[in-house]
């Protein structure tokens, strides 16, 4: 919800202090989302860290920028996949300056250990089918757009992993 809010509000006025000021509200939202009371403080700390890292990262700011043409957060899409109707929600979609449609899925995946690159590769392999499906759904909605990029944005690490969508 907060990443969506940052994209909608625009990044001006959002900084670490404002994010810290939202901690109590975050705990309320997390509780409403089913986080047990004993884990609310840790969960809010994780959200705070993810938002702060995203705001400090050039790629994170680029993805959330209100200046992105056709930018949508929590974009509902529906269509047929394998002959079956599906409904999905895309975290972030927008057009870059070259007219390429970006489809971004946010991840708040903690990682510990020395091999961050192996972790990112494993996550990309894990989520590739989901993002490929998003690309097919958007291709049906916007057939005039010939180029699409898929991406995972790891908010805790401030890392963008991107690749071309299948044709």
CSV table of N, CA and C in Angstrom, one decimal:
chain,number,residue,atom,x,y,z
A,1,UNK,N,0.8,-1.2,0.0
A,1,UNK,CA,0.0,0.0,0.0
A,1,UNK,C,0.9,1.3,0.0
A,2,UNK,N,2.0,1.2,0.7
A,2,UNK,CA,2.8,2.4,0.8
A,2,UNK,C,3.5,2.7,-0.5
A,3,UNK,N,4.0,1.7,-1.2
A,3,UNK,CA,4.6,1.9,-2.5
A,3,UNK,C,3.6,2.5,-3.5
A,4,UNK,N,2.4,2.0,-3.4
A,4,UNK,CA,1.4,2.6,-4.3
A,4,UNK,C,1.1,4.0,-3.9
A,5,UNK,N,1.1,4.3,-2.6
A,5,UNK,CA,0.9,5.7,-2.2
A,5,UNK,C,2.0,6.6,-2.6
A,6,UNK,N,3.3,6.1,-2.5
A,6,UNK,CA,4.4,6.9,-3.0
A,6,UNK,C,4.2,7.3,-4.4
A,7,UNK,N,3.9,6.3,-5.2
A,7,UNK,CA,3.7,6.5,-6.7
A,7,UNK,C,2.6,7.5,-7.0
A,8,UNK,N,1.5,7.4,-6.2
A,8,UNK,CA,0.3,8.3,-6.4
A,8,UNK,C,0.6,9.7,-5.9
A,9,UNK,N,1.2,9.8,-4.8
A,9,UNK,CA,1.5,11.1,-4.2
A,9,UNK,C,2.6,11.9,-4.9
A,10,UNK,N,3.5,11.1,-5.5
A,10,UNK,CA,4.8,11.7,-6.0
A,10,UNK,C,5.8,11.6,-4.9
A,11,UNK,N,7.0,11.6,-5.2
A,11,UNK,CA,8.0,11.4,-4.2
A,11,UNK,C,8.4,12.6,-3.4
A,12,UNK,N,8.0,13.8,-3.8
A,12,UNK,CA,8.3,15.0,-3.1
A,12,UNK,C,7.6,15.0,-1.7
A,13,UNK,N,8.3,15.2,-0.7
A,13,UNK,CA,7.7,15.2,0.6
A,13,UNK,C,7.9,13.9,1.4
A,14,UNK,N,8.3,12.9,0.7
A,14,UNK,CA,8.5,11.6,1.3
A,14,UNK,C,10.0,11.5,1.6
A,15,UNK,N,10.3,11.3,2.9
A,15,UNK,CA,11.7,11.1,3.3
A,15,UNK,C,11.7,10.1,4.5
A,16,UNK,N,12.9,9.8,5.0
A,16,UNK,CA,13.0,8.9,6.1
A,16,UNK,C,12.1,9.4,7.3
A,17,UNK,N,12.2,10.7,7.6
A,17,UNK,CA,11.4,11.2,8.8
A,17,UNK,C,9.9,11.0,8.6
A,18,UNK,N,9.4,11.2,7.4
A,18,UNK,CA,8.0,11.0,7.2
A,18,UNK,C,7.6,9.5,7.3
A,19,UNK,N,8.5,8.7,6.8
A,19,UNK,CA,8.2,7.3,6.8
A,19,UNK,C,8.2,6.8,8.3
A,20,UNK,N,9.2,7.3,9.1
A,20,UNK,CA,9.2,7.0,10.5
A,20,UNK,C,7.9,7.5,11.2
A,21,UNK,N,7.4,8.6,10.8
A,21,UNK,CA,6.2,9.1,11.3
A,21,UNK,C,4.9,8.3,11.0
A,22,UNK,N,5.0,7.4,10.1
A,22,UNK,CA,3.9,6.6,9.7
A,22,UNK,C,3.9,5.2,10.4
A,23,UNK,N,4.9,5.0,11.3
A,23,UNK,CA,5.0,3.7,11.9
A,23,UNK,C,3.8,3.2,12.6
A,24,UNK,N,3.1,4.0,13.3
A,24,UNK,CA,1.9,3.6,14.0
A,24,UNK,C,0.8,3.2,13.0
A,25,UNK,N,0.6,4.0,12.0
A,25,UNK,CA,-0.4,3.7,11.0
A,25,UNK,C,0.0,2.4,10.3
A,26,UNK,N,1.3,2.2,10.0
A,26,UNK,CA,1.7,0.9,9.4
A,26,UNK,C,1.3,-0.3,10.3
A,27,UNK,N,1.5,-0.2,11.6
A,27,UNK,CA,1.2,-1.3,12.5
A,27,UNK,C,-0.3,-1.5,12.4
A,28,UNK,N,-1.1,-0.5,12.3
A,28,UNK,CA,-2.6,-0.7,12.2
A,28,UNK,C,-2.9,-1.4,10.9
A,29,UNK,N,-2.3,-1.0,9.8
A,29,UNK,CA,-2.6,-1.6,8.5
A,29,UNK,C,-2.1,-3.1,8.5
A,30,UNK,N,-1.0,-3.3,9.1
A,30,UNK,CA,-0.4,-4.7,9.2
A,30,UNK,C,-1.4,-5.6,10.0
A,31,UNK,N,-1.9,-5.0,11.1
A,31,UNK,CA,-2.8,-5.8,12.0
A,31,UNK,C,-4.1,-6.1,11.2
A,32,UNK,N,-4.6,-5.1,10.4
A,32,UNK,CA,-5.7,-5.4,9.6
A,32,UNK,C,-5.5,-6.4,8.5
A,33,UNK,N,-4.2,-6.5,8.1
A,33,UNK,CA,-3.8,-7.5,7.1
A,33,UNK,C,-3.5,-8.9,7.7
A,34,UNK,N,-3.7,-9.0,9.0
A,34,UNK,CA,-3.5,-10.3,9.6
A,34,UNK,C,-2.2,-10.6,10.3
A,35,UNK,N,-1.3,-9.6,10.4
A,35,UNK,CA,-0.1,-9.8,11.2
A,35,UNK,C,-0.4,-9.9,12.6
A,36,UNK,N,0.1,-10.9,13.3
A,36,UNK,CA,-0.2,-11.1,14.8
A,36,UNK,C,0.4,-9.9,15.6
A,37,UNK,N,-0.2,-9.6,16.6
A,37,UNK,CA,0.2,-8.4,17.5
A,37,UNK,C,1.6,-8.5,17.9
A,38,UNK,N,2.1,-9.7,18.2
A,38,UNK,CA,3.5,-9.8,18.7
A,38,UNK,C,4.5,-9.6,17.6
A,39,UNK,N,4.1,-9.5,16.3
A,39,UNK,CA,5.1,-9.3,15.2
A,39,UNK,C,4.9,-7.9,14.6
A,40,UNK,N,4.0,-7.1,15.1
A,40,UNK,CA,3.7,-5.8,14.4
A,40,UNK,C,4.9,-4.9,14.4
A,41,UNK,N,5.6,-4.8,15.5
A,41,UNK,CA,6.8,-3.9,15.5
A,41,UNK,C,7.8,-4.3,14.5
A,42,UNK,N,8.2,-5.6,14.5
A,42,UNK,CA,9.2,-6.1,13.5
A,42,UNK,C,8.7,-5.9,12.1
A,43,UNK,N,7.4,-6.2,11.9
A,43,UNK,CA,6.9,-6.0,10.5
A,43,UNK,C,6.9,-4.6,10.1
A,44,UNK,N,6.5,-3.7,11.0
A,44,UNK,CA,6.6,-2.2,10.6
A,44,UNK,C,8.0,-1.8,10.4
A,45,UNK,N,9.0,-2.3,11.2
A,45,UNK,CA,10.4,-2.0,10.9
A,45,UNK,C,10.8,-2.4,9.6
A,46,UNK,N,10.4,-3.6,9.1
A,46,UNK,CA,10.7,-4.1,7.8
A,46,UNK,C,10.2,-3.2,6.7
A,47,UNK,N,8.9,-2.8,6.9
A,47,UNK,CA,8.3,-1.9,5.9
A,47,UNK,C,9.0,-0.6,5.9
A,48,UNK,N,9.4,0.0,7.0
A,48,UNK,CA,10.1,1.2,7.1
A,48,UNK,C,11.4,1.1,6.4
A,49,UNK,N,12.1,0.0,6.6
A,49,UNK,CA,13.4,-0.2,6.0
A,49,UNK,C,13.3,-0.3,4.5
A,50,UNK,N,12.3,-1.0,4.0
A,50,UNK,CA,12.0,-1.2,2.6
A,50,UNK,C,11.7,0.1,1.9
A,51,UNK,N,10.9,0.9,2.5
A,51,UNK,CA,10.5,2.2,2.0
A,51,UNK,C,11.7,3.2,1.9
A,52,UNK,N,12.4,3.2,3.0
A,52,UNK,CA,13.6,4.1,3.1
A,52,UNK,C,14.6,3.7,2.1
A,53,UNK,N,14.9,2.4,1.9
A,53,UNK,CA,15.8,1.9,0.9
A,53,UNK,C,15.4,2.3,-0.5
A,54,UNK,N,14.1,2.1,-0.8
A,54,UNK,CA,13.5,2.4,-2.1
A,54,UNK,C,13.7,3.9,-2.4
A,55,UNK,N,13.4,4.8,-1.4
A,55,UNK,CA,13.5,6.2,-1.7
A,55,UNK,C,15.0,6.7,-1.9
A,56,UNK,N,15.9,5.9,-1.3
A,56,UNK,CA,17.3,6.3,-1.4
A,56,UNK,C,17.9,5.7,-2.7
A,57,UNK,N,17.2,4.8,-3.4
A,57,UNK,CA,17.7,4.1,-4.6
A,57,UNK,C,17.2,4.8,-5.8
A,58,UNK,N,18.1,5.0,-6.8
A,58,UNK,CA,17.8,5.7,-8.0
A,58,UNK,C,16.8,4.8,-8.8
A,59,UNK,N,16.9,3.5,-8.9
A,59,UNK,CA,16.0,2.7,-9.6
A,59,UNK,C,14.6,2.7,-8.9
A,60,UNK,N,14.6,2.7,-7.6
A,60,UNK,CA,13.3,2.7,-6.8
A,60,UNK,C,12.6,4.0,-7.1
A,61,UNK,N,13.3,5.1,-7.1
A,61,UNK,CA,12.7,6.4,-7.4
A,61,UNK,C,12.2,6.5,-8.8
A,62,UNK,N,13.0,5.9,-9.7
A,62,UNK,CA,12.6,5.9,-11.2
A,62,UNK,C,11.3,5.1,-11.4
A,63,UNK,N,11.2,4.0,-10.7
A,63,UNK,CA,10.0,3.2,-10.9
A,63,UNK,C,8.7,3.9,-10.3
A,64,UNK,N,8.9,4.6,-9.2
A,64,UNK,CA,7.8,5.2,-8.5
A,64,UNK,C,7.4,6.6,-9.0
A,65,UNK,N,8.3,7.2,-9.8
A,65,UNK,CA,8.1,8.5,-10.2
A,65,UNK,C,6.8,8.8,-10.9
A,66,UNK,N,6.1,9.8,-10.4
A,66,UNK,CA,4.8,10.2,-11.0
A,66,UNK,C,5.0,10.7,-12.5
A,67,UNK,N,6.2,10.9,-12.9
A,67,UNK,CA,6.5,11.4,-14.3
A,67,UNK,C,6.4,10.2,-15.3
A,68,UNK,N,6.3,9.0,-14.8
A,68,UNK,CA,6.2,7.9,-15.8
A,68,UNK,C,4.9,7.9,-16.5
A,69,UNK,N,4.9,7.9,-17.9
A,69,UNK,CA,3.7,7.9,-18.7
A,69,UNK,C,3.0,6.6,-18.5
A,70,UNK,N,1.7,6.8,-18.4
A,70,UNK,CA,0.8,5.6,-18.3
A,70,UNK,C,1.1,4.8,-17.0
A,71,UNK,N,1.6,5.5,-16.0
A,71,UNK,CA,1.9,4.8,-14.7
A,71,UNK,C,0.7,4.4,-14.0
A,72,UNK,N,0.7,3.2,-13.5
A,72,UNK,CA,-0.4,2.6,-12.7
A,72,UNK,C,0.2,1.8,-11.6
A,73,UNK,N,-0.4,1.9,-10.5
A,73,UNK,CA,0.0,1.0,-9.4
A,73,UNK,C,-1.3,0.1,-9.0
A,74,UNK,N,-1.0,-1.1,-8.6
A,74,UNK,CA,-2.1,-2.1,-8.3
A,74,UNK,C,-3.1,-2.1,-9.5
A,75,UNK,N,-2.5,-2.3,-10.7
A,75,UNK,CA,-3.3,-2.3,-11.9
A,75,UNK,C,-4.1,-3.6,-12.1
A,76,UNK,N,-5.4,-3.6,-12.0
A,76,UNK,CA,-6.2,-4.8,-12.2
A,76,UNK,C,-6.2,-5.2,-13.7
A,77,UNK,N,-5.9,-6.5,-14.0
A,77,UNK,CA,-5.9,-7.0,-15.3
A,77,UNK,C,-6.7,-8.3,-15.3
A,78,UNK,N,-7.3,-8.6,-16.4
A,78,UNK,CA,-8.0,-9.9,-16.5
A,78,UNK,C,-7.9,-10.4,-18.0
A,79,UNK,N,-8.0,-11.7,-18.2
A,79,UNK,CA,-8.0,-12.2,-19.5
A,79,UNK,C,-8.0,-13.7,-19.4
A,80,UNK,N,-7.8,-14.3,-20.6
A,80,UNK,CA,-7.7,-15.8,-20.6
A,80,UNK,C,-6.2,-16.2,-20.7
A,81,UNK,N,-5.9,-17.2,-19.9
A,81,UNK,CA,-4.5,-17.8,-19.9
A,81,UNK,C,-4.7,-19.3,-19.9
A,82,UNK,N,-4.2,-19.9,-21.0
A,82,UNK,CA,-4.4,-21.3,-21.2
A,82,UNK,C,-5.9,-21.7,-21.2
A,83,UNK,N,-6.7,-20.8,-21.8
A,83,UNK,CA,-8.1,-21.0,-22.0
A,83,UNK,C,-9.0,-20.8,-20.7
A,84,UNK,N,-8.3,-20.3,-19.6
A,84,UNK,CA,-9.0,-20.1,-18.4
A,84,UNK,C,-9.0,-18.6,-18.0
A,85,UNK,N,-10.1,-18.1,-17.5
A,85,UNK,CA,-10.2,-16.7,-17.1
A,85,UNK,C,-9.3,-16.5,-15.8
A,86,UNK,N,-8.5,-15.4,-15.9
A,86,UNK,CA,-7.7,-15.1,-14.7
A,86,UNK,C,-7.9,-13.6,-14.4
A,87,UNK,N,-7.8,-13.2,-13.1
A,87,UNK,CA,-7.7,-11.9,-12.7
A,87,UNK,C,-6.5,-11.7,-11.9
A,88,UNK,N,-5.7,-10.6,-12.2
A,88,UNK,CA,-4.5,-10.4,-11.5
A,88,UNK,C,-4.4,-8.9,-11.2
A,89,UNK,N,-3.4,-8.6,-10.3
A,89,UNK,CA,-3.2,-7.2,-10.0
A,89,UNK,C,-1.7,-6.9,-10.1
A,90,UNK,N,-1.3,-6.0,-11.0
A,90,UNK,CA,0.1,-5.7,-11.2
A,90,UNK,C,0.6,-4.6,-10.3
A,91,UNK,N,1.7,-4.8,-9.6
A,91,UNK,CA,2.2,-3.8,-8.6
A,91,UNK,C,2.4,-2.5,-9.3
A,92,UNK,N,3.1,-2.4,-10.4
A,92,UNK,CA,3.5,-1.2,-11.1
A,92,UNK,C,3.7,-1.4,-12.5
A,93,UNK,N,3.1,-0.6,-13.4
A,93,UNK,CA,3.2,-0.7,-14.8
A,93,UNK,C,3.3,0.8,-15.3
A,94,UNK,N,4.2,1.0,-16.3
A,94,UNK,CA,4.4,2.3,-16.9
A,94,UNK,C,5.2,2.2,-18.2
A,95,UNK,N,5.2,3.3,-18.9
A,95,UNK,CA,6.0,3.4,-20.1
A,95,UNK,C,7.2,4.3,-19.8
A,96,UNK,N,8.4,3.8,-20.3
A,96,UNK,CA,9.6,4.6,-20.1
A,96,UNK,C,9.7,5.6,-21.3
A,97,UNK,N,10.7,6.4,-21.3
A,97,UNK,CA,10.9,7.5,-22.3
A,97,UNK,C,11.0,6.9,-23.7
A,98,UNK,N,11.3,5.7,-23.9
A,98,UNK,CA,11.4,5.1,-25.2
A,98,UNK,C,10.2,4.3,-25.6
A,99,UNK,N,9.1,4.4,-24.8
A,99,UNK,CA,7.9,3.8,-25.1
A,99,UNK,C,7.8,2.3,-24.7
A,100,UNK,N,8.8,1.8,-24.0
A,100,UNK,CA,8.8,0.4,-23.5
A,100,UNK,C,7.9,0.3,-22.3
A,101,UNK,N,7.0,-0.7,-22.3
A,101,UNK,CA,6.1,-0.9,-21.2
A,101,UNK,C,6.8,-1.7,-20.2
A,102,UNK,N,6.9,-1.2,-19.0
A,102,UNK,CA,7.6,-1.9,-17.8
A,102,UNK,C,6.5,-2.5,-17.0
A,103,UNK,N,6.7,-3.7,-16.5
A,103,UNK,CA,5.8,-4.4,-15.6
A,103,UNK,C,6.7,-4.8,-14.4
A,104,UNK,N,6.4,-4.2,-13.3
A,104,UNK,CA,7.3,-4.4,-12.1
A,104,UNK,C,6.5,-5.0,-11.0
A,105,UNK,N,7.1,-6.0,-10.4
A,105,UNK,CA,6.6,-6.7,-9.2
A,105,UNK,C,7.5,-6.3,-8.0
A,106,UNK,N,7.0,-5.8,-7.0
A,106,UNK,CA,7.8,-5.4,-5.8
A,106,UNK,C,7.9,-6.6,-4.9
A,107,UNK,N,9.1,-6.8,-4.4
A,107,UNK,CA,9.4,-7.9,-3.4
A,107,UNK,C,10.0,-7.3,-2.2
A,108,UNK,N,9.5,-7.7,-1.0
A,108,UNK,CA,10.1,-7.4,0.3
A,108,UNK,C,10.6,-8.7,0.8
A,109,UNK,N,11.6,-9.3,0.1
A,109,UNK,CA,12.2,-10.5,0.5
A,109,UNK,C,13.5,-10.3,1.3
A,110,UNK,N,13.5,-10.7,2.5
A,110,UNK,CA,14.8,-10.6,3.3
A,110,UNK,C,15.8,-11.6,2.7
A,111,UNK,N,17.0,-11.2,2.8
A,111,UNK,CA,18.1,-12.1,2.4
A,111,UNK,C,19.2,-11.9,3.4
A,112,UNK,N,19.7,-13.1,3.8
A,112,UNK,CA,20.9,-13.1,4.7
A,112,UNK,C,21.9,-14.1,4.1
A,113,UNK,N,23.1,-13.8,4.2
A,113,UNK,CA,24.1,-14.7,3.6
A,113,UNK,C,24.9,-13.9,2.6
A,114,UNK,N,26.0,-14.5,2.2
A,114,UNK,CA,26.9,-13.8,1.3
A,114,UNK,C,26.5,-13.7,-0.1
A,115,UNK,N,25.7,-14.6,-0.7
A,115,UNK,CA,25.5,-14.6,-2.1
A,115,UNK,C,24.2,-14.0,-2.6
A,116,UNK,N,24.2,-12.6,-2.6
A,116,UNK,CA,23.0,-11.9,-3.0
A,116,UNK,C,22.6,-12.2,-4.4
A,117,UNK,N,23.6,-12.3,-5.3
A,117,UNK,CA,23.3,-12.5,-6.7
A,117,UNK,C,22.6,-13.9,-6.9
A,118,UNK,N,23.0,-14.9,-6.2
A,118,UNK,CA,22.4,-16.2,-6.3
A,118,UNK,C,20.9,-16.1,-5.9
A,119,UNK,N,20.7,-15.4,-4.8
A,119,UNK,CA,19.4,-15.2,-4.3
A,119,UNK,C,18.5,-14.4,-5.3
A,120,UNK,N,19.0,-13.4,-5.9
A,120,UNK,CA,18.3,-12.6,-6.9
A,120,UNK,C,18.0,-13.5,-8.1
A,121,UNK,N,18.9,-14.3,-8.6
A,121,UNK,CA,18.7,-15.2,-9.7
A,121,UNK,C,17.6,-16.2,-9.4
A,122,UNK,N,17.6,-16.8,-8.1
A,122,UNK,CA,16.6,-17.8,-7.7
A,122,UNK,C,15.2,-17.1,-7.7
A,123,UNK,N,15.1,-15.9,-7.2
A,123,UNK,CA,13.9,-15.2,-7.1
A,123,UNK,C,13.3,-14.9,-8.5
A,124,UNK,N,14.2,-14.5,-9.4
A,124,UNK,CA,13.8,-14.2,-10.8
A,124,UNK,C,13.3,-15.5,-11.4
A,125,UNK,N,13.9,-16.6,-11.3
A,125,UNK,CA,13.4,-17.9,-11.8
A,125,UNK,C,12.1,-18.2,-11.2
A,126,UNK,N,11.9,-18.0,-9.9
A,126,UNK,CA,10.7,-18.3,-9.2
A,126,UNK,C,9.5,-17.5,-9.7
A,127,UNK,N,9.7,-16.2,-10.0
A,127,UNK,CA,8.6,-15.3,-10.3
A,127,UNK,C,8.5,-15.0,-11.8
A,128,UNK,N,9.4,-15.6,-12.6
A,128,UNK,CA,9.3,-15.3,-14.1
A,128,UNK,C,7.9,-15.8,-14.7
A,129,UNK,N,7.4,-17.0,-14.3
A,129,UNK,CA,6.1,-17.3,-14.9
A,129,UNK,C,5.0,-16.3,-14.6
A,130,UNK,N,5.0,-15.8,-13.4
A,130,UNK,CA,4.0,-14.9,-13.0
A,130,UNK,C,4.1,-13.6,-13.8
A,131,UNK,N,5.3,-13.1,-14.0
A,131,UNK,CA,5.5,-11.8,-14.8
A,131,UNK,C,5.3,-12.1,-16.2
A,132,UNK,N,5.6,-13.3,-16.7
A,132,UNK,CA,5.3,-13.6,-18.1
A,132,UNK,C,3.8,-13.6,-18.3
A,133,UNK,N,3.0,-14.1,-17.4
A,133,UNK,CA,1.6,-14.0,-17.5
A,133,UNK,C,1.1,-12.6,-17.5
A,134,UNK,N,1.6,-11.7,-16.6
A,134,UNK,CA,1.3,-10.3,-16.6
A,134,UNK,C,1.5,-9.7,-18.0
A,135,UNK,N,2.7,-10.0,-18.6
A,135,UNK,CA,3.0,-9.5,-19.9
A,135,UNK,C,2.0,-9.9,-21.0
A,136,UNK,N,1.6,-11.2,-20.9
A,136,UNK,CA,0.6,-11.6,-21.9
A,136,UNK,C,-0.8,-10.9,-21.7
A,137,UNK,N,-1.2,-10.7,-20.5
A,137,UNK,CA,-2.4,-10.0,-20.2
A,137,UNK,C,-2.4,-8.6,-20.7
A,138,UNK,N,-1.2,-7.9,-20.5
A,138,UNK,CA,-1.1,-6.5,-20.9
A,138,UNK,C,-1.0,-6.4,-22.4
A,139,UNK,N,-0.3,-7.4,-23.1
A,139,UNK,CA,-0.2,-7.4,-24.5
A,139,UNK,C,-1.6,-7.5,-25.2
A,140,UNK,N,-2.5,-8.2,-24.5
A,140,UNK,CA,-3.9,-8.3,-25.1
A,140,UNK,C,-4.6,-6.9,-24.9
A,141,UNK,N,-4.3,-6.2,-23.8
A,141,UNK,CA,-4.9,-4.9,-23.6
A,141,UNK,C,-4.3,-3.8,-24.5
A,142,UNK,N,-3.0,-3.9,-24.7
A,142,UNK,CA,-2.2,-2.9,-25.4
A,142,UNK,C,-1.4,-3.5,-26.6
A,143,UNK,N,-2.1,-4.0,-27.6
A,143,UNK,CA,-1.4,-4.7,-28.7
A,143,UNK,C,-0.5,-3.8,-29.5
A,144,UNK,N,-0.7,-2.5,-29.4
A,144,UNK,CA,0.1,-1.5,-30.1
A,144,UNK,C,1.5,-1.4,-29.5
A,145,UNK,N,1.7,-1.8,-28.3
A,145,UNK,CA,3.0,-1.7,-27.6
A,145,UNK,C,3.8,-3.0,-27.9
A,146,UNK,N,4.9,-2.8,-28.6
A,146,UNK,CA,5.7,-3.9,-29.1
A,146,UNK,C,6.8,-4.4,-28.2
A,147,UNK,N,7.2,-3.5,-27.3
A,147,UNK,CA,8.3,-3.9,-26.4
A,147,UNK,C,7.8,-3.8,-24.9
A,148,UNK,N,8.2,-4.9,-24.2
A,148,UNK,CA,7.8,-4.9,-22.8
A,148,UNK,C,9.1,-5.4,-22.0
A,149,UNK,N,9.2,-4.8,-20.8
A,149,UNK,CA,10.3,-5.3,-19.9
A,149,UNK,C,9.6,-5.7,-18.6
A,150,UNK,N,10.1,-6.8,-18.1
A,150,UNK,CA,9.6,-7.4,-16.8
A,150,UNK,C,10.7,-7.1,-15.8
A,151,UNK,N,10.2,-6.9,-14.5
A,151,UNK,CA,11.2,-6.6,-13.5
A,151,UNK,C,10.7,-6.9,-12.1
A,152,UNK,N,11.6,-7.3,-11.3
A,152,UNK,CA,11.4,-7.5,-9.9
A,152,UNK,C,12.2,-6.4,-9.2
A,153,UNK,N,11.5,-5.7,-8.3
A,153,UNK,CA,12.3,-4.7,-7.5
A,153,UNK,C,12.3,-5.1,-6.1
A,154,UNK,N,13.5,-5.4,-5.6
A,154,UNK,CA,13.7,-5.8,-4.2
A,154,UNK,C,13.9,-4.6,-3.3
A,155,UNK,N,12.8,-4.3,-2.6
A,155,UNK,CA,12.8,-3.0,-1.9
A,155,UNK,C,13.8,-3.0,-0.7
A,156,UNK,N,14.1,-4.2,-0.1
A,156,UNK,CA,15.0,-4.2,1.1
A,156,UNK,C,16.4,-4.1,0.6
A,157,UNK,N,16.7,-4.5,-0.6
A,157,UNK,CA,18.1,-4.5,-1.1
A,157,UNK,C,18.3,-3.3,-2.1
A,158,UNK,N,17.3,-2.7,-2.5
A,158,UNK,CA,17.4,-1.6,-3.5
A,158,UNK,C,18.0,-2.1,-4.8
A,159,UNK,N,17.4,-3.2,-5.2
A,159,UNK,CA,17.9,-3.9,-6.5
A,159,UNK,C,16.8,-4.1,-7.4
A,160,UNK,N,17.1,-3.8,-8.7
A,160,UNK,CA,16.1,-4.0,-9.8
A,160,UNK,C,16.7,-5.1,-10.7
A,161,UNK,N,15.9,-6.1,-10.9
A,161,UNK,CA,16.3,-7.2,-11.8
A,161,UNK,C,15.3,-7.2,-12.9
A,162,UNK,N,15.8,-7.0,-14.1
A,162,UNK,CA,14.9,-6.8,-15.3
A,162,UNK,C,15.3,-7.6,-16.5
A,163,UNK,N,14.3,-8.0,-17.3
A,163,UNK,CA,14.6,-8.8,-18.5
A,163,UNK,C,13.5,-8.5,-19.5
A,164,UNK,N,13.7,-8.8,-20.8
A,164,UNK,CA,12.7,-8.6,-21.8
A,164,UNK,C,11.6,-9.6,-21.7
A,165,UNK,N,10.4,-9.2,-21.9
A,165,UNK,CA,9.2,-10.1,-21.9
A,165,UNK,C,9.3,-11.0,-23.1
A,166,UNK,N,8.8,-12.2,-23.0
A,166,UNK,CA,8.7,-13.1,-24.2
A,166,UNK,C,7.9,-12.4,-25.3
A,167,UNK,N,8.2,-12.7,-26.5
A,167,UNK,CA,7.5,-12.1,-27.7
A,167,UNK,C,6.2,-12.7,-27.8
